[in-house]
PDB file of C-alpha atoms in Angstrom:
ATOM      1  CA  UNK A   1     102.443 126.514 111.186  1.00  0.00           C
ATOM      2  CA  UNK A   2     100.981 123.156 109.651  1.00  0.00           C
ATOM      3  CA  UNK A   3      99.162 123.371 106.337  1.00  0.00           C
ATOM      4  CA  UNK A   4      97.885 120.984 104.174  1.00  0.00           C
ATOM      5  CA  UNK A   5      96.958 122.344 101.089  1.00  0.00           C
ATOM      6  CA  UNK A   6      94.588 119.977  98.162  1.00  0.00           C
ATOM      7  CA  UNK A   7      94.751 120.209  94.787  1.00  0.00           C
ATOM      8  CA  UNK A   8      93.634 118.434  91.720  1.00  0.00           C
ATOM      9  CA  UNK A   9      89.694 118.375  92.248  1.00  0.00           C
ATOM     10  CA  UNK A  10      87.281 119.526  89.149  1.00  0.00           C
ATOM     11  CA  UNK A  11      84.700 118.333  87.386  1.00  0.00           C
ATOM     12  CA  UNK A  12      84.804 114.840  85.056  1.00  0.00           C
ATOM     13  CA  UNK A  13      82.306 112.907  83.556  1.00  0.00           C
ATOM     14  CA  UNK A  14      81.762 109.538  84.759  1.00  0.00           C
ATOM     15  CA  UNK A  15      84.665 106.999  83.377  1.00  0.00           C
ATOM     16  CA  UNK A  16      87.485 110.022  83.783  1.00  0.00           C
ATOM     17  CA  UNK A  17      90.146 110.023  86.266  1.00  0.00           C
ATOM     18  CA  UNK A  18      91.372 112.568  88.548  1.00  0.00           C
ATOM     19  CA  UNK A  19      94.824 112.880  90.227  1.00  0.00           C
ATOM     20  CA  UNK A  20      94.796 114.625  93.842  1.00  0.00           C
ATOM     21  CA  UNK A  21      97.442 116.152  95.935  1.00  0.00           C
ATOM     22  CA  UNK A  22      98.396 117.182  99.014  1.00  0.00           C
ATOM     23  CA  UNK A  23     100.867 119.331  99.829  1.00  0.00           C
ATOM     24  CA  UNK A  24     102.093 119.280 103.520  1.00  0.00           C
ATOM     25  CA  UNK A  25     104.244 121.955 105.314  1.00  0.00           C
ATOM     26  CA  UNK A  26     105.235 122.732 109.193  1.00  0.00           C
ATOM     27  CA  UNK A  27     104.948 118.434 109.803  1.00  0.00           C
ATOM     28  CA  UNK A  28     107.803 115.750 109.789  1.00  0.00           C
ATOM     29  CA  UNK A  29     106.061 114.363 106.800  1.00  0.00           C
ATOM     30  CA  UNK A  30     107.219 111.230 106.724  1.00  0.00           C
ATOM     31  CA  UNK A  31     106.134 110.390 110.679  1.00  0.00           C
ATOM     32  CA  UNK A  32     102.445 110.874 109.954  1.00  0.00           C
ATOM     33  CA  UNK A  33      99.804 108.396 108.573  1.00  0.00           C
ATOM     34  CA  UNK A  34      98.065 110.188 105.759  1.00  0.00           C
ATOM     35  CA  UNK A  35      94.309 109.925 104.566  1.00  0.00           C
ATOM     36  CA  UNK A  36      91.925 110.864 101.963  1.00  0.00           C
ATOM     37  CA  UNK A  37      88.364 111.338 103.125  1.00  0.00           C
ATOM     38  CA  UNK A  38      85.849 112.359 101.563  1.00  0.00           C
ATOM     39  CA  UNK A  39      82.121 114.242 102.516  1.00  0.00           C
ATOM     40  CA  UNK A  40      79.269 114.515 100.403  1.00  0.00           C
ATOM     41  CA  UNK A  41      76.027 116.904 100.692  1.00  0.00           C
ATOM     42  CA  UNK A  42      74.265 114.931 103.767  1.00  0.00           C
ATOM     43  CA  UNK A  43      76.035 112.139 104.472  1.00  0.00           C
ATOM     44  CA  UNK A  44      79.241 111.733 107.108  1.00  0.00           C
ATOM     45  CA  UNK A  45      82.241 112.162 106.238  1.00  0.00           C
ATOM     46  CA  UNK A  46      84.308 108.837 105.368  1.00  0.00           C
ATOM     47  CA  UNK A  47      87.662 107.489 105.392  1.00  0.00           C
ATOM     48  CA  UNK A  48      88.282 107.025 101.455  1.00  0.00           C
ATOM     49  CA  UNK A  49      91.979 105.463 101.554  1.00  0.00           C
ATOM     50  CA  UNK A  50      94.872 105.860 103.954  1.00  0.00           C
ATOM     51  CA  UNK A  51      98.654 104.938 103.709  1.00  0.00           C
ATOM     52  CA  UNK A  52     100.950 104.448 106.948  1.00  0.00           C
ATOM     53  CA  UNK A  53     104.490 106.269 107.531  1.00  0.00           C
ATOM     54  CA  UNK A  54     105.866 102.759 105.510  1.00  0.00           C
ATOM     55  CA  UNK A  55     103.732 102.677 103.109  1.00  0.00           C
ATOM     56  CA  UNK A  56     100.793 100.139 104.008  1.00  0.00           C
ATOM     57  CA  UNK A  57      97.546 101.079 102.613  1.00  0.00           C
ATOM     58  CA  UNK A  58      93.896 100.450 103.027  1.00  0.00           C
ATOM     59  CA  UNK A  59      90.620 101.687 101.031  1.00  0.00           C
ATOM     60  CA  UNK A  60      86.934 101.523 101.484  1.00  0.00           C
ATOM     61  CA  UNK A  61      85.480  99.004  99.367  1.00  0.00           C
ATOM     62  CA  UNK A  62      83.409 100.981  97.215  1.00  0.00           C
ATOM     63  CA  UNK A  63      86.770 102.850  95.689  1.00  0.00           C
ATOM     64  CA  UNK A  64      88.835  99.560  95.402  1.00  0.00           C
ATOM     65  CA  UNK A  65      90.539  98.721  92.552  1.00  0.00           C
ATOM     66  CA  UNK A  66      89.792 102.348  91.202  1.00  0.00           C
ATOM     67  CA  UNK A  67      91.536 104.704  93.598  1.00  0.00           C
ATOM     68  CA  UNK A  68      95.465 104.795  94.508  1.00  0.00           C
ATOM     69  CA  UNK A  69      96.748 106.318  97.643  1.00  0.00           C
ATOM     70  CA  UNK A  70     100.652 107.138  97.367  1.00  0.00           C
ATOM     71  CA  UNK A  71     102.995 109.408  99.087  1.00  0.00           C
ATOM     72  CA  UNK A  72     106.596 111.023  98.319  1.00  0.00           C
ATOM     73  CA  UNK A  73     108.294 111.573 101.282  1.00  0.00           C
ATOM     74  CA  UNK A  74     110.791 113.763  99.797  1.00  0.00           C
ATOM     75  CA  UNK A  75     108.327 115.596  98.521  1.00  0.00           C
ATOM     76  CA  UNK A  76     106.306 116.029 101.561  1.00  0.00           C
ATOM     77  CA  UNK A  77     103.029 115.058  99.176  1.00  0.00           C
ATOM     78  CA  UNK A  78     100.034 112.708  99.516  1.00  0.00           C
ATOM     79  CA  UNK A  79      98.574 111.617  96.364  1.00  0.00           C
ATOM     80  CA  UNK A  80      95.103 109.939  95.435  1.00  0.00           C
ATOM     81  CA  UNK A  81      94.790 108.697  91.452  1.00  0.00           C
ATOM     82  CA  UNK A  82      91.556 108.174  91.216  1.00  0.00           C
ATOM     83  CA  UNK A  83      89.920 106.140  88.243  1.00  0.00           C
ATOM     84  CA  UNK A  84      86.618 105.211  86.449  1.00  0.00           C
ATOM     85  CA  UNK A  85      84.924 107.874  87.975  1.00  0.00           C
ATOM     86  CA  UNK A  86      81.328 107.100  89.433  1.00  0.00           C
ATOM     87  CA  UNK A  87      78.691 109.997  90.197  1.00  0.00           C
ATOM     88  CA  UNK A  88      78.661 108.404  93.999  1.00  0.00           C
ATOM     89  CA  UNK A  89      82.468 109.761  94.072  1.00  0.00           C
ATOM     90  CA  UNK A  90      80.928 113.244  94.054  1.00  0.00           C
ATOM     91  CA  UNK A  91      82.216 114.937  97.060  1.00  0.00           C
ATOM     92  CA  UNK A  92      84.767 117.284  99.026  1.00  0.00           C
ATOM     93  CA  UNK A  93      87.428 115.372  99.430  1.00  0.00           C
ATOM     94  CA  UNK A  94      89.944 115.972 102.361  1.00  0.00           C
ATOM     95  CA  UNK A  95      93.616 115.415 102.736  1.00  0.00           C
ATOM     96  CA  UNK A  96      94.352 114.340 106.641  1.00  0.00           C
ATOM     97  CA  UNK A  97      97.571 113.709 108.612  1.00  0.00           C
ATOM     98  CA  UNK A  98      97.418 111.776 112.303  1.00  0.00           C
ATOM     99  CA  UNK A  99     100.647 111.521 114.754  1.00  0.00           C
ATOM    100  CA  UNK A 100      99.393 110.950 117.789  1.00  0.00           C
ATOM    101  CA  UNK A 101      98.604 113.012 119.299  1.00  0.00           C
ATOM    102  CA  UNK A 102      98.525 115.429 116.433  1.00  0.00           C
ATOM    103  CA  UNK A 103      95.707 115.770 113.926  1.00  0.00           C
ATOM    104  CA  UNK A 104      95.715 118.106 110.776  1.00  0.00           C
ATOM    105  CA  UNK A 105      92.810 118.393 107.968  1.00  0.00           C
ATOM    106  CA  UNK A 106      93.053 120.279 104.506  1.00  0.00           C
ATOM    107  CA  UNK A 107      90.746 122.785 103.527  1.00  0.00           C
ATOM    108  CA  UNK A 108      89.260 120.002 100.672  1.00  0.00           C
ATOM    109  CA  UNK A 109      88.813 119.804  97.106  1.00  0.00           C
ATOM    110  CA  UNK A 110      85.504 119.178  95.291  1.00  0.00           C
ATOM    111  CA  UNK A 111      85.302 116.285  93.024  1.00  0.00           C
ATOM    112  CA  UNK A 112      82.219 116.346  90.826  1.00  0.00           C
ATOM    113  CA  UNK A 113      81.310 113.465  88.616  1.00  0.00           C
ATOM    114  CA  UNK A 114      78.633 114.273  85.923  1.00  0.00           C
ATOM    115  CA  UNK A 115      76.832 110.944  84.901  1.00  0.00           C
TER     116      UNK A 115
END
């Protein structure tokens, strides 16, 4: 059975940081591309950051230079370190993992940033 399980959301104030994980189980770990998304109240969900199986990563421009995607193979864990907080970062955020043609999502975390 594949789970992905978050952890690490909470509440900051705006200029905190917040470290996320995600803990995967029943997957080849290090064969998947991994992703952080994120969904707010009434808006789409988006692709925050993702990293590949070696390590390339990408983020959306509003969370670069702020936000760190990293993984730990050995581990079987996703992380996102996520810096200077804004109140726009408010949101469930969502641990994903994509082999084609496989597809897993987390249950998310909330991530509230109080201005």
């Amino acid at each position: 059975q594949v789970q992905l399980v978050e952890s690490g959301g909470g509440l900051v104030q705006a200029g905190g940081s917040l470290r996320l994980s995600c803990a995967a189980s029943g997957i080849t770990f290090r064969l998947y591309a991994m992703g952080w998304y994120r969904q707010a109240p009434g808006k789409q969900r988006e692709l925050v950051a993702s990293i590949s199986m070696v390590g390339s990563t990408t983020y959306v421009d509003s969370v670069k230079g702020r936000f760190t995607i990293s993984r730990d193979n050995a581990k079987g864990t996703m992380y996102l370190q996520m810096n200077s907080l804004k109140p726009e970062d408010t949101a469930v955020y969502y641990c994903n993992a994509n082999w084609h043609p496989n597809y897993y999502w987390g249950q998310g975390t909330q991530v509230t940033v109080s201005s």
